[in-house]
Coordinates of C-alpha atoms in Angstrom, one line a residue:
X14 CA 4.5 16.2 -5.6
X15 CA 3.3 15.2 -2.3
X16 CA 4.1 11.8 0.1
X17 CA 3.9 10.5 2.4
X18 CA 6.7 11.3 4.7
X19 CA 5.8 9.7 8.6
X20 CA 3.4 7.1 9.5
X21 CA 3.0 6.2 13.4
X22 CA 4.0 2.9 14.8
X23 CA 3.0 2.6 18.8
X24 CA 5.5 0.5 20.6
X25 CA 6.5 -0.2 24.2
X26 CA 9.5 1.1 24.6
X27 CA 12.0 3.7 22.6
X28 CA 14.8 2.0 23.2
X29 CA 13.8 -1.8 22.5
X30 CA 12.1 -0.4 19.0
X31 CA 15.4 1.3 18.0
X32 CA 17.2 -1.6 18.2
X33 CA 14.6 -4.0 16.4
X34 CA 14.0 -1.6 13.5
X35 CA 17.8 0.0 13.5
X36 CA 20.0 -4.0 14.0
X37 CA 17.4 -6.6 13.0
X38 CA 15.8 -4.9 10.0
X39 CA 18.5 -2.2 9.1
X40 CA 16.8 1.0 9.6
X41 CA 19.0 4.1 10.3
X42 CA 18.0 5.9 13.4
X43 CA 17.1 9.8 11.9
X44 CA 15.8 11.5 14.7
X45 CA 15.7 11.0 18.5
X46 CA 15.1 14.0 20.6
X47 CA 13.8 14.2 24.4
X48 CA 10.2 15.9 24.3
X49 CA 8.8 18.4 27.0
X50 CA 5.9 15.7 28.6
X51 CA 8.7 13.4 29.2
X52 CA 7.8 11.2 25.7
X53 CA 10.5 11.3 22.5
X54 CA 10.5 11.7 18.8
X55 CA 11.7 8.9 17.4
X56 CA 12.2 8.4 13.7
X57 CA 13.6 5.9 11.8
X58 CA 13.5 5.3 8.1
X59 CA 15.1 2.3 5.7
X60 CA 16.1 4.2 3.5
X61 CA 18.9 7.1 2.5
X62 CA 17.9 10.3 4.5
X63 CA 15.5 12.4 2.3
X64 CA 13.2 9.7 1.0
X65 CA 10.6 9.7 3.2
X66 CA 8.8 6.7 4.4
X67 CA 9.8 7.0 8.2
X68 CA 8.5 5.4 11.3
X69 CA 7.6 7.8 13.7
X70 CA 8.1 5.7 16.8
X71 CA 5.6 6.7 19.6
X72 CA 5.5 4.9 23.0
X73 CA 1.9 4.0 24.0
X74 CA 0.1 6.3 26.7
X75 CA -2.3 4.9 28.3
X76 CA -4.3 1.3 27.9
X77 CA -6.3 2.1 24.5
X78 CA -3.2 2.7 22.8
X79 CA -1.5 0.0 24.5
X80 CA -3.7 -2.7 23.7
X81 CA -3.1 -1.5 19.9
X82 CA 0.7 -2.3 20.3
X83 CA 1.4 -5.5 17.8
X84 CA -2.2 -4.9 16.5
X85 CA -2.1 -1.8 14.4
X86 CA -3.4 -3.4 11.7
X87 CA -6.2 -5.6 13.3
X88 CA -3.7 -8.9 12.3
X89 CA -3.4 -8.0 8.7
X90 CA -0.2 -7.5 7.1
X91 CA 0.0 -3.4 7.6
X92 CA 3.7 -2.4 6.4
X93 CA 5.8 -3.6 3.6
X94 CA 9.1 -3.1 3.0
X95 CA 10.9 -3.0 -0.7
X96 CA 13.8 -5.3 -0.8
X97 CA 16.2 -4.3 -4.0
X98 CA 17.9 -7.7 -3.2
X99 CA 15.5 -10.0 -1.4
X100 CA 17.8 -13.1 -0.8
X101 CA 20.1 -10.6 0.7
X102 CA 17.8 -9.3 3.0
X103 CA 16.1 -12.1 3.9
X104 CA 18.9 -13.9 4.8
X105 CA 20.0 -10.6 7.1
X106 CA 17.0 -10.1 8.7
X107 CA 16.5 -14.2 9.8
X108 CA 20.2 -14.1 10.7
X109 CA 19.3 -11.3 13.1
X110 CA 16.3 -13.1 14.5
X111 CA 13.3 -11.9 12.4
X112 CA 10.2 -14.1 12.8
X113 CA 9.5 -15.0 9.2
X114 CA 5.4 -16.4 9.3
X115 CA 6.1 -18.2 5.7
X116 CA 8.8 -18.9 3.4
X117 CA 9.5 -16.8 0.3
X118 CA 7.1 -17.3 -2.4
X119 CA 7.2 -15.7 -6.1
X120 CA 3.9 -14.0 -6.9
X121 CA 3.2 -12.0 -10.3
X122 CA 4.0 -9.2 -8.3
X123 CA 7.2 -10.2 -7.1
X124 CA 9.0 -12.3 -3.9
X125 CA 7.5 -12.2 -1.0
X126 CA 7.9 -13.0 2.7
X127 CA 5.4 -12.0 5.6
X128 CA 7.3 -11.6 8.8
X129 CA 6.1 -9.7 12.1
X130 CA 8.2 -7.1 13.8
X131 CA 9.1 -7.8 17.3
X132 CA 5.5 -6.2 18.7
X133 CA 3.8 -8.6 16.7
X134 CA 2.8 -6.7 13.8
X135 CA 2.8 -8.3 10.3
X136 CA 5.2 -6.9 7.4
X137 CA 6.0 -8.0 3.6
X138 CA 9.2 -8.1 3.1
X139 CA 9.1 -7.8 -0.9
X140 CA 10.8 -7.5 -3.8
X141 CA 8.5 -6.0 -6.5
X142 CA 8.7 -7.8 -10.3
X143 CA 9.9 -5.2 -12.5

């Protein structure tokens, strides 16, 4: 069976992104090695290793891929991220300075919080009915 195992988030700064994704939303940092052209590869993924759905964490070269930082998505929610214990999490990720945009909400699909990540970029943090 086939998945997806990477998608690319452009950011600013390596080092700043770790931190976000790794302390405020508890990633684990799975890869980070130095590059020939001076850039890094940079994955991190929320889950144990071997389940796929890293972040491949790629600083922005040049202004067109800088003005997409926080914007990857064109300001619609463009990531979401399974909670098996939403309370828990929520409370963990607002504790650690996550910008929550609403407050949790139950929907037939399950709870649900939008919050952005620190580029700006909009997230679900949910916890899926069933």
């Amino acid at each position: 069976m086939r998945r997806i195992a990477l998608v690319t988030l452009v950011v600013d700064d390596y080092d700043e992104a770790i931190r976000f994704y790794t302390d405020a939303l508890g990633f684990r940092l799975a890869e980070d090695e130095p590059r020939p052209d001076g850039s890094r590869w940079v994955v991190v993924e929320p889950g144990a290793p071997g389940t796929g759905g890293g972040l491949l964490l790629a600083r922005a070269k040049g202004e067109t891929q800088a003005a997409r930082v926080g914007d990857q998505a064109g300001g619609r929610v463009g990531f979401f991220l399974h909670a098996d214990d939403f309370a828990r999490d929520h409370a963990r990720m607002a504790a650690a300075g996550v910008t929550f945009l609403e407050e949790p909400r139950r929907e037939p699909y399950g709870i649900v919080a939008v919050f952005q990540d620190l580029y700006g970029n909009r997230w679900d943090l949910l916890q899926p009915t069933g």
